Amino acid sequence: MNGQFSSILLEKAVSEFAKLPGVGRKTAMRLVLHLLRQDTAVVEAFGNAIVTLKHEVKYCRGCHNISDTETCRICANPQRDASTVCVVENIRDVMAVEATQQFRGLYHVLGGVISPMDGVGPGDLQIESLVRRVAAGGIKEVILALSTTMEGDTTNFYIYRKLEKMGVKLSVIARGISVGDELEYADEVTLGRSIVNRTLFTGTN
């Protein structure tokens, strides 16, 4: 046991919290000590929420967004425009676009972008399910709203090549987003304008 800990249980709890992204051991210690000061019911509710999330959360069979049911609330909403699909990298990007209140279509979450350096290829992403969605009919426009990075542009081009002969409009969000930026960190106004002012994607954007 590390000498700075008076309890093996405390050390284990700190080690687990420190595994979270952006959480160092000092922050992990503060979080654990904070929980220890709370009522037992509060800590149990916190723990149960995490365990329940892991066991019961689902992924929408249509767009792959996180959901409590087989079909997420966005896909199930009859007021959404099912003819327009916005392709994003991850669930955080769905939240970012939704926060703009500028988009009323549906989504398709890829689960990442093509990145050979990280060992991520097209087969690791939800690209084929997007192709099947488009092939099933009813979709008129696919908006490519991936981060303006080399990996995002590579993924855009790959999807373009898969869909270019399927009779749908392919567009990309306007480059109000700085090159190299990740979508989730864009401010809502800029991101909203980028969605609204999207341009036709030709494979050379």
PDB file of N, CA and C in Angstrom, residues 45-128:
ATOM      1  N   ALA A  45     -27.008   6.213  -3.916  1.00  0.00           N
ATOM      2  CA  ALA A  45     -27.721   6.678  -5.112  1.00  0.00           C
ATOM      3  C   ALA A  45     -26.737   6.955  -6.247  1.00  0.00           C
ATOM      4  N   PHE A  46     -25.590   7.542  -5.893  1.00  0.00           N
ATOM      5  CA  PHE A  46     -24.548   7.827  -6.885  1.00  0.00           C
ATOM      6  C   PHE A  46     -24.027   6.523  -7.493  1.00  0.00           C
ATOM      7  N   GLY A  47     -23.690   5.581  -6.637  1.00  0.00           N
ATOM      8  CA  GLY A  47     -23.166   4.300  -7.121  1.00  0.00           C
ATOM      9  C   GLY A  47     -24.183   3.536  -7.939  1.00  0.00           C
ATOM     10  N   ASN A  48     -25.448   3.522  -7.473  1.00  0.00           N
ATOM     11  CA  ASN A  48     -26.495   2.801  -8.198  1.00  0.00           C
ATOM     12  C   ASN A  48     -26.750   3.405  -9.576  1.00  0.00           C
ATOM     13  N   ALA A  49     -26.644   4.743  -9.674  1.00  0.00           N
ATOM     14  CA  ALA A  49     -26.857   5.398 -10.968  1.00  0.00           C
ATOM     15  C   ALA A  49     -25.807   4.949 -11.981  1.00  0.00           C
ATOM     16  N   ILE A  50     -24.558   4.813 -11.551  1.00  0.00           N
ATOM     17  CA  ILE A  50     -23.485   4.380 -12.439  1.00  0.00           C
ATOM     18  C   ILE A  50     -23.677   2.927 -12.858  1.00  0.00           C
ATOM     19  N   VAL A  51     -23.996   2.065 -11.893  1.00  0.00           N
ATOM     20  CA  VAL A  51     -24.185   0.642 -12.193  1.00  0.00           C
ATOM     21  C   VAL A  51     -25.386   0.434 -13.102  1.00  0.00           C
ATOM     22  N   THR A  52     -26.483   1.140 -12.815  1.00  0.00           N
ATOM     23  CA  THR A  52     -27.687   1.028 -13.645  1.00  0.00           C
ATOM     24  C   THR A  52     -27.415   1.523 -15.060  1.00  0.00           C
ATOM     25  N   LEU A  53     -26.678   2.621 -15.171  1.00  0.00           N
ATOM     26  CA  LEU A  53     -26.320   3.147 -16.486  1.00  0.00           C
ATOM     27  C   LEU A  53     -25.591   2.097 -17.304  1.00  0.00           C
ATOM     28  N   LYS A  54     -24.605   1.457 -16.706  1.00  0.00           N
ATOM     29  CA  LYS A  54     -23.798   0.475 -17.421  1.00  0.00           C
ATOM     30  C   LYS A  54     -24.619  -0.729 -17.849  1.00  0.00           C
ATOM     31  N   HIS A  55     -25.514  -1.198 -16.997  1.00  0.00           N
ATOM     32  CA  HIS A  55     -26.269  -2.418 -17.270  1.00  0.00           C
ATOM     33  C   HIS A  55     -27.476  -2.184 -18.169  1.00  0.00           C
ATOM     34  N   GLU A  56     -28.078  -0.998 -18.104  1.00  0.00           N
ATOM     35  CA  GLU A  56     -29.356  -0.808 -18.768  1.00  0.00           C
ATOM     36  C   GLU A  56     -29.345   0.149 -19.947  1.00  0.00           C
ATOM     37  N   VAL A  57     -28.283   0.933 -20.124  1.00  0.00           N
ATOM     38  CA  VAL A  57     -28.264   1.864 -21.245  1.00  0.00           C
ATOM     39  C   VAL A  57     -28.246   1.092 -22.563  1.00  0.00           C
ATOM     40  N   LYS A  58     -28.898   1.660 -23.560  1.00  0.00           N
ATOM     41  CA  LYS A  58     -28.959   1.029 -24.880  1.00  0.00           C
ATOM     42  C   LYS A  58     -28.425   1.995 -25.918  1.00  0.00           C
ATOM     43  N   TYR A  59     -28.218   1.478 -27.114  1.00  0.00           N
ATOM     44  CA  TYR A  59     -27.840   2.314 -28.241  1.00  0.00           C
ATOM     45  C   TYR A  59     -28.937   2.211 -29.294  1.00  0.00           C
ATOM     46  N   CYS A  60     -29.414   3.356 -29.742  1.00  0.00           N
ATOM     47  CA  CYS A  60     -30.524   3.405 -30.690  1.00  0.00           C
ATOM     48  C   CYS A  60     -30.221   2.555 -31.916  1.00  0.00           C
ATOM     49  N   ARG A  61     -31.157   1.714 -32.284  1.00  0.00           N
ATOM     50  CA  ARG A  61     -30.945   0.837 -33.431  1.00  0.00           C
ATOM     51  C   ARG A  61     -30.943   1.604 -34.752  1.00  0.00           C
ATOM     52  N   GLY A  62     -31.426   2.850 -34.714  1.00  0.00           N
ATOM     53  CA  GLY A  62     -31.437   3.652 -35.935  1.00  0.00           C
ATOM     54  C   GLY A  62     -30.195   4.497 -36.100  1.00  0.00           C
ATOM     55  N   CYS A  63     -29.856   5.274 -35.050  1.00  0.00           N
ATOM     56  CA  CYS A  63     -28.768   6.254 -35.188  1.00  0.00           C
ATOM     57  C   CYS A  63     -27.555   5.954 -34.309  1.00  0.00           C
ATOM     58  N   HIS A  64     -27.678   4.973 -33.386  1.00  0.00           N
ATOM     59  CA  HIS A  64     -26.589   4.576 -32.488  1.00  0.00           C
ATOM     60  C   HIS A  64     -26.313   5.586 -31.380  1.00  0.00           C
ATOM     61  N   ASN A  65     -27.262   6.490 -31.148  1.00  0.00           N
ATOM     62  CA  ASN A  65     -27.164   7.403 -30.016  1.00  0.00           C
ATOM     63  C   ASN A  65     -27.517   6.644 -28.735  1.00  0.00           C
ATOM     64  N   ILE A  66     -27.063   7.131 -27.590  1.00  0.00           N
ATOM     65  CA  ILE A  66     -27.429   6.513 -26.320  1.00  0.00           C
ATOM     66  C   ILE A  66     -28.922   6.694 -26.078  1.00  0.00           C
ATOM     67  N   SER A  67     -29.560   5.654 -25.566  1.00  0.00           N
ATOM     68  CA  SER A  67     -31.011   5.686 -25.381  1.00  0.00           C
ATOM     69  C   SER A  67     -31.417   4.796 -24.219  1.00  0.00           C
ATOM     70  N   ASP A  68     -32.604   5.052 -23.689  1.00  0.00           N
ATOM     71  CA  ASP A  68     -33.171   4.169 -22.669  1.00  0.00           C
ATOM     72  C   ASP A  68     -33.997   3.057 -23.302  1.00  0.00           C
ATOM     73  N   THR A  69     -34.321   3.219 -24.585  1.00  0.00           N
ATOM     74  CA  THR A  69     -35.149   2.258 -25.310  1.00  0.00           C
ATOM     75  C   THR A  69     -34.462   1.871 -26.613  1.00  0.00           C
ATOM     76  N   GLU A  70     -35.054   0.947 -27.354  1.00  0.00           N
ATOM     77  CA  GLU A  70     -34.451   0.481 -28.610  1.00  0.00           C
ATOM     78  C   GLU A  70     -34.329   1.602 -29.634  1.00  0.00           C
ATOM     79  N   THR A  71     -35.256   2.549 -29.592  1.00  0.00           N
ATOM     80  CA  THR A  71     -35.218   3.702 -30.489  1.00  0.00           C
ATOM     81  C   THR A  71     -35.151   4.966 -29.646  1.00  0.00           C
ATOM     82  N   CYS A  72     -34.187   5.836 -29.909  1.00  0.00           N
ATOM     83  CA  CYS A  72     -34.006   7.028 -29.085  1.00  0.00           C
ATOM     84  C   CYS A  72     -35.148   8.022 -29.296  1.00  0.00           C
ATOM     85  N   ARG A  73     -35.242   8.986 -28.400  1.00  0.00           N
ATOM     86  CA  ARG A  73     -36.326   9.963 -28.449  1.00  0.00           C
ATOM     87  C   ARG A  73     -36.263  10.826 -29.702  1.00  0.00           C
ATOM     88  N   ILE A  74     -35.069  11.070 -30.211  1.00  0.00           N
ATOM     89  CA  ILE A  74     -34.949  11.893 -31.421  1.00  0.00           C
ATOM     90  C   ILE A  74     -35.486  11.141 -32.625  1.00  0.00           C
ATOM     91  N   CYS A  75     -35.067   9.898 -32.798  1.00  0.00           N
ATOM     92  CA  CYS A  75     -35.541   9.101 -33.938  1.00  0.00           C
ATOM     93  C   CYS A  75     -37.041   8.828 -33.846  1.00  0.00           C
ATOM     94  N   ALA A  76     -37.564   8.722 -32.625  1.00  0.00           N
ATOM     95  CA  ALA A  76     -38.978   8.400 -32.440  1.00  0.00           C
ATOM     96  C   ALA A  76     -39.883   9.627 -32.538  1.00  0.00           C
ATOM     97  N   ASN A  77     -39.305  10.809 -32.596  1.00  0.00           N
ATOM     98  CA  ASN A  77     -40.084  12.046 -32.631  1.00  0.00           C
ATOM     99  C   ASN A  77     -40.633  12.292 -34.035  1.00  0.00           C
ATOM    100  N   PRO A  78     -41.952  12.236 -34.224  1.00  0.00           N
ATOM    101  CA  PRO A  78     -42.534  12.418 -35.561  1.00  0.00           C
ATOM    102  C   PRO A  78     -42.360  13.826 -36.109  1.00  0.00           C
ATOM    103  N   GLN A  79     -41.989  14.776 -35.258  1.00  0.00           N
ATOM    104  CA  GLN A  79     -41.804  16.149 -35.709  1.00  0.00           C
ATOM    105  C   GLN A  79     -40.403  16.393 -36.284  1.00  0.00           C
ATOM    106  N   ARG A  80     -39.526  15.405 -36.158  1.00  0.00           N
ATOM    107  CA  ARG A  80     -38.188  15.537 -36.752  1.00  0.00           C
ATOM    108  C   ARG A  80     -38.256  15.209 -38.236  1.00  0.00           C
ATOM    109  N   ASP A  81     -37.377  15.837 -39.016  1.00  0.00           N
ATOM    110  CA  ASP A  81     -37.315  15.619 -40.461  1.00  0.00           C
ATOM    111  C   ASP A  81     -36.478  14.380 -40.748  1.00  0.00           C
ATOM    112  N   ALA A  82     -37.155  13.263 -41.031  1.00  0.00           N
ATOM    113  CA  ALA A  82     -36.459  11.990 -41.247  1.00  0.00           C
ATOM    114  C   ALA A  82     -35.748  11.931 -42.590  1.00  0.00           C
ATOM    115  N   SER A  83     -35.940  12.933 -43.439  1.00  0.00           N
ATOM    116  CA  SER A  83     -35.281  12.921 -44.754  1.00  0.00           C
ATOM    117  C   SER A  83     -33.877  13.518 -44.694  1.00  0.00           C
ATOM    118  N   THR A  84     -33.507  14.099 -43.552  1.00  0.00           N
ATOM    119  CA  THR A  84     -32.189  14.718 -43.386  1.00  0.00           C
ATOM    120  C   THR A  84     -31.463  14.051 -42.228  1.00  0.00           C
ATOM    121  N   VAL A  85     -30.260  13.575 -42.492  1.00  0.00           N
ATOM    122  CA  VAL A  85     -29.475  12.882 -41.471  1.00  0.00           C
ATOM    123  C   VAL A  85     -28.133  13.595 -41.297  1.00  0.00           C
ATOM    124  N   CYS A  86     -27.824  13.937 -40.053  1.00  0.00           N
ATOM    125  CA  CYS A  86     -26.557  14.589 -39.721  1.00  0.00           C
ATOM    126  C   CYS A  86     -25.601  13.540 -39.167  1.00  0.00           C
ATOM    127  N   VAL A  87     -24.481  13.343 -39.829  1.00  0.00           N
ATOM    128  CA  VAL A  87     -23.496  12.339 -39.423  1.00  0.00           C
ATOM    129  C   VAL A  87     -22.486  12.985 -38.486  1.00  0.00           C
ATOM    130  N   VAL A  88     -22.371  12.429 -37.284  1.00  0.00           N
ATOM    131  CA  VAL A  88     -21.440  12.967 -36.285  1.00  0.00           C
ATOM    132  C   VAL A  88     -20.515  11.863 -35.780  1.00  0.00           C
ATOM    133  N   GLU A  89     -19.459  12.299 -35.128  1.00  0.00           N
ATOM    134  CA  GLU A  89     -18.443  11.349 -34.652  1.00  0.00           C
ATOM    135  C   GLU A  89     -18.897  10.597 -33.409  1.00  0.00           C
ATOM    136  N   ASN A  90     -19.478  11.313 -32.452  1.00  0.00           N
ATOM    137  CA  ASN A  90     -19.820  10.678 -31.185  1.00  0.00           C
ATOM    138  C   ASN A  90     -21.062  11.287 -30.563  1.00  0.00           C
ATOM    139  N   ILE A  91     -21.462  10.748 -29.442  1.00  0.00           N
ATOM    140  CA  ILE A  91     -22.681  11.175 -28.760  1.00  0.00           C
ATOM    141  C   ILE A  91     -22.565  12.606 -28.260  1.00  0.00           C
ATOM    142  N   ARG A  92     -21.377  13.024 -27.857  1.00  0.00           N
ATOM    143  CA  ARG A  92     -21.185  14.405 -27.402  1.00  0.00           C
ATOM    144  C   ARG A  92     -21.497  15.390 -28.520  1.00  0.00           C
ATOM    145  N   ASP A  93     -21.216  14.985 -29.762  1.00  0.00           N
ATOM    146  CA  ASP A  93     -21.494  15.868 -30.889  1.00  0.00           C
ATOM    147  C   ASP A  93     -22.994  16.003 -31.142  1.00  0.00           C
ATOM    148  N   VAL A  94     -23.752  14.952 -30.885  1.00  0.00           N
ATOM    149  CA  VAL A  94     -25.221  15.056 -30.966  1.00  0.00           C
ATOM    150  C   VAL A  94     -25.699  16.122 -29.992  1.00  0.00           C
ATOM    151  N   MET A  95     -25.177  16.082 -28.780  1.00  0.00           N
ATOM    152  CA  MET A  95     -25.567  17.051 -27.757  1.00  0.00           C
ATOM    153  C   MET A  95     -25.179  18.465 -28.179  1.00  0.00           C
ATOM    154  N   ALA A  96     -24.003  18.596 -28.799  1.00  0.00           N
ATOM    155  CA  ALA A  96     -23.529  19.915 -29.227  1.00  0.00           C
ATOM    156  C   ALA A  96     -24.431  20.494 -30.306  1.00  0.00           C
ATOM    157  N   VAL A  97     -24.799  19.681 -31.300  1.00  0.00           N
ATOM    158  CA  VAL A  97     -25.670  20.164 -32.377  1.00  0.00           C
ATOM    159  C   VAL A  97     -27.066  20.453 -31.842  1.00  0.00           C
ATOM    160  N   GLU A  98     -27.589  19.587 -30.974  1.00  0.00           N
ATOM    161  CA  GLU A  98     -28.916  19.795 -30.400  1.00  0.00           C
ATOM    162  C   GLU A  98     -28.970  21.102 -29.612  1.00  0.00           C
ATOM    163  N   ALA A  99     -27.865  21.449 -28.961  1.00  0.00           N
ATOM    164  CA  ALA A  99     -27.828  22.668 -28.146  1.00  0.00           C
ATOM    165  C   ALA A  99     -27.989  23.921 -29.002  1.00  0.00           C
ATOM    166  N   THR A 100     -27.691  23.832 -30.299  1.00  0.00           N
ATOM    167  CA  THR A 100     -27.838  24.996 -31.181  1.00  0.00           C
ATOM    168  C   THR A 100     -29.299  25.276 -31.505  1.00  0.00           C
ATOM    169  N   GLN A 101     -30.153  24.262 -31.387  1.00  0.00           N
ATOM    170  CA  GLN A 101     -31.579  24.372 -31.730  1.00  0.00           C
ATOM    171  C   GLN A 101     -31.783  24.819 -33.173  1.00  0.00           C
ATOM    172  N   GLN A 102     -30.820  24.483 -34.040  1.00  0.00           N
ATOM    173  CA  GLN A 102     -30.893  24.869 -35.444  1.00  0.00           C
ATOM    174  C   GLN A 102     -31.158  23.683 -36.373  1.00  0.00           C
ATOM    175  N   PHE A 103     -31.115  22.485 -35.853  1.00  0.00           N
ATOM    176  CA  PHE A 103     -31.241  21.291 -36.692  1.00  0.00           C
ATOM    177  C   PHE A 103     -32.433  20.471 -36.239  1.00  0.00           C
ATOM    178  N   ARG A 104     -33.299  20.105 -37.176  1.00  0.00           N
ATOM    179  CA  ARG A 104     -34.513  19.364 -36.847  1.00  0.00           C
ATOM    180  C   ARG A 104     -34.566  18.004 -37.525  1.00  0.00           C
ATOM    181  N   GLY A 105     -33.456  17.564 -38.088  1.00  0.00           N
ATOM    182  CA  GLY A 105     -33.412  16.255 -38.728  1.00  0.00           C
ATOM    183  C   GLY A 105     -33.020  15.166 -37.739  1.00  0.00           C
ATOM    184  N   LEU A 106     -32.535  14.046 -38.274  1.00  0.00           N
ATOM    185  CA  LEU A 106     -32.080  12.927 -37.448  1.00  0.00           C
ATOM    186  C   LEU A 106     -30.552  12.865 -37.466  1.00  0.00           C
ATOM    187  N   TYR A 107     -29.988  11.927 -36.718  1.00  0.00           N
ATOM    188  CA  TYR A 107     -28.539  11.799 -36.595  1.00  0.00           C
ATOM    189  C   TYR A 107     -28.087  10.399 -36.988  1.00  0.00           C
ATOM    190  N   HIS A 108     -26.777  10.300 -37.203  1.00  0.00           N
ATOM    191  CA  HIS A 108     -26.135   8.994 -37.321  1.00  0.00           C
ATOM    192  C   HIS A 108     -24.781   9.109 -36.635  1.00  0.00           C
ATOM    193  N   VAL A 109     -24.598   8.370 -35.558  1.00  0.00           N
ATOM    194  CA  VAL A 109     -23.372   8.426 -34.765  1.00  0.00           C
ATOM    195  C   VAL A 109     -22.403   7.346 -35.242  1.00  0.00           C
ATOM    196  N   LEU A 110     -21.248   7.774 -35.745  1.00  0.00           N
ATOM    197  CA  LEU A 110     -20.261   6.828 -36.275  1.00  0.00           C
ATOM    198  C   LEU A 110     -19.523   6.056 -35.190  1.00  0.00           C
ATOM    199  N   GLY A 111     -19.314   6.693 -34.049  1.00  0.00           N
ATOM    200  CA  GLY A 111     -18.527   6.053 -33.001  1.00  0.00           C
ATOM    201  C   GLY A 111     -17.037   6.319 -33.142  1.00  0.00           C
ATOM    202  N   GLY A 112     -16.688   7.360 -33.892  1.00  0.00           N
ATOM    203  CA  GLY A 112     -15.288   7.713 -34.086  1.00  0.00           C
ATOM    204  C   GLY A 112     -15.044   8.180 -35.506  1.00  0.00           C
ATOM    205  N   VAL A 113     -13.794   8.311 -35.862  1.00  0.00           N
ATOM    206  CA  VAL A 113     -13.394   8.667 -37.222  1.00  0.00           C
ATOM    207  C   VAL A 113     -12.263   7.738 -37.663  1.00  0.00           C
ATOM    208  N   ILE A 114     -12.075   7.639 -38.958  1.00  0.00           N
ATOM    209  CA  ILE A 114     -11.009   6.795 -39.492  1.00  0.00           C
ATOM    210  C   ILE A 114      -9.657   7.370 -39.071  1.00  0.00           C
ATOM    211  N   SER A 115      -8.855   6.539 -38.411  1.00  0.00           N
ATOM    212  CA  SER A 115      -7.555   6.997 -37.919  1.00  0.00           C
ATOM    213  C   SER A 115      -6.579   5.825 -37.928  1.00  0.00           C
ATOM    214  N   PRO A 116      -5.880   5.610 -39.052  1.00  0.00           N
ATOM    215  CA  PRO A 116      -4.939   4.494 -39.128  1.00  0.00           C
ATOM    216  C   PRO A 116      -3.883   4.509 -38.024  1.00  0.00           C
ATOM    217  N   MET A 117      -3.473   5.705 -37.601  1.00  0.00           N
ATOM    218  CA  MET A 117      -2.463   5.808 -36.549  1.00  0.00           C
ATOM    219  C   MET A 117      -2.955   5.205 -35.234  1.00  0.00           C
ATOM    220  N   ASP A 118      -4.275   5.263 -35.029  1.00  0.00           N
ATOM    221  CA  ASP A 118      -4.867   4.714 -33.808  1.00  0.00           C
ATOM    222  C   ASP A 118      -5.480   3.337 -34.044  1.00  0.00           C
ATOM    223  N   GLY A 119      -5.268   2.794 -35.242  1.00  0.00           N
ATOM    224  CA  GLY A 119      -5.801   1.472 -35.546  1.00  0.00           C
ATOM    225  C   GLY A 119      -7.299   1.447 -35.794  1.00  0.00           C
ATOM    226  N   VAL A 120      -7.885   2.597 -36.154  1.00  0.00           N
ATOM    227  CA  VAL A 120      -9.328   2.673 -36.403  1.00  0.00           C
ATOM    228  C   VAL A 120      -9.568   2.738 -37.904  1.00  0.00           C
ATOM    229  N   GLY A 121     -10.203   1.701 -38.436  1.00  0.00           N
ATOM    230  CA  GLY A 121     -10.526   1.660 -39.852  1.00  0.00           C
ATOM    231  C   GLY A 121     -12.017   1.799 -40.068  1.00  0.00           C
ATOM    232  N   PRO A 122     -12.468   1.850 -41.324  1.00  0.00           N
ATOM    233  CA  PRO A 122     -13.895   1.985 -41.631  1.00  0.00           C
ATOM    234  C   PRO A 122     -14.754   0.897 -40.994  1.00  0.00           C
ATOM    235  N   GLY A 123     -14.204  -0.312 -40.899  1.00  0.00           N
ATOM    236  CA  GLY A 123     -14.954  -1.424 -40.331  1.00  0.00           C
ATOM    237  C   GLY A 123     -15.205  -1.297 -38.842  1.00  0.00           C
ATOM    238  N   ASP A 124     -14.476  -0.388 -38.182  1.00  0.00           N
ATOM    239  CA  ASP A 124     -14.655  -0.180 -36.746  1.00  0.00           C
ATOM    240  C   ASP A 124     -15.741   0.848 -36.447  1.00  0.00           C
ATOM    241  N   LEU A 125     -16.255   1.483 -37.495  1.00  0.00           N
ATOM    242  CA  LEU A 125     -17.235   2.552 -37.335  1.00  0.00           C
ATOM    243  C   LEU A 125     -18.599   2.137 -37.889  1.00  0.00           C
ATOM    244  N   GLN A 126     -19.607   2.942 -37.595  1.00  0.00           N
ATOM    245  CA  GLN A 126     -20.969   2.659 -38.054  1.00  0.00           C
ATOM    246  C   GLN A 126     -21.207   3.276 -39.437  1.00  0.00           C
ATOM    247  N   ILE A 127     -20.314   2.953 -40.376  1.00  0.00           N
ATOM    248  CA  ILE A 127     -20.443   3.489 -41.728  1.00  0.00           C
ATOM    249  C   ILE A 127     -21.353   2.607 -42.576  1.00  0.00           C
ATOM    250  N   GLU A 128     -21.200   1.299 -42.485  1.00  0.00           N
ATOM    251  CA  GLU A 128     -22.041   0.408 -43.279  1.00  0.00           C
ATOM    252  C   GLU A 128     -23.511   0.522 -42.885  1.00  0.00           C
TER     253      GLU A 128
END
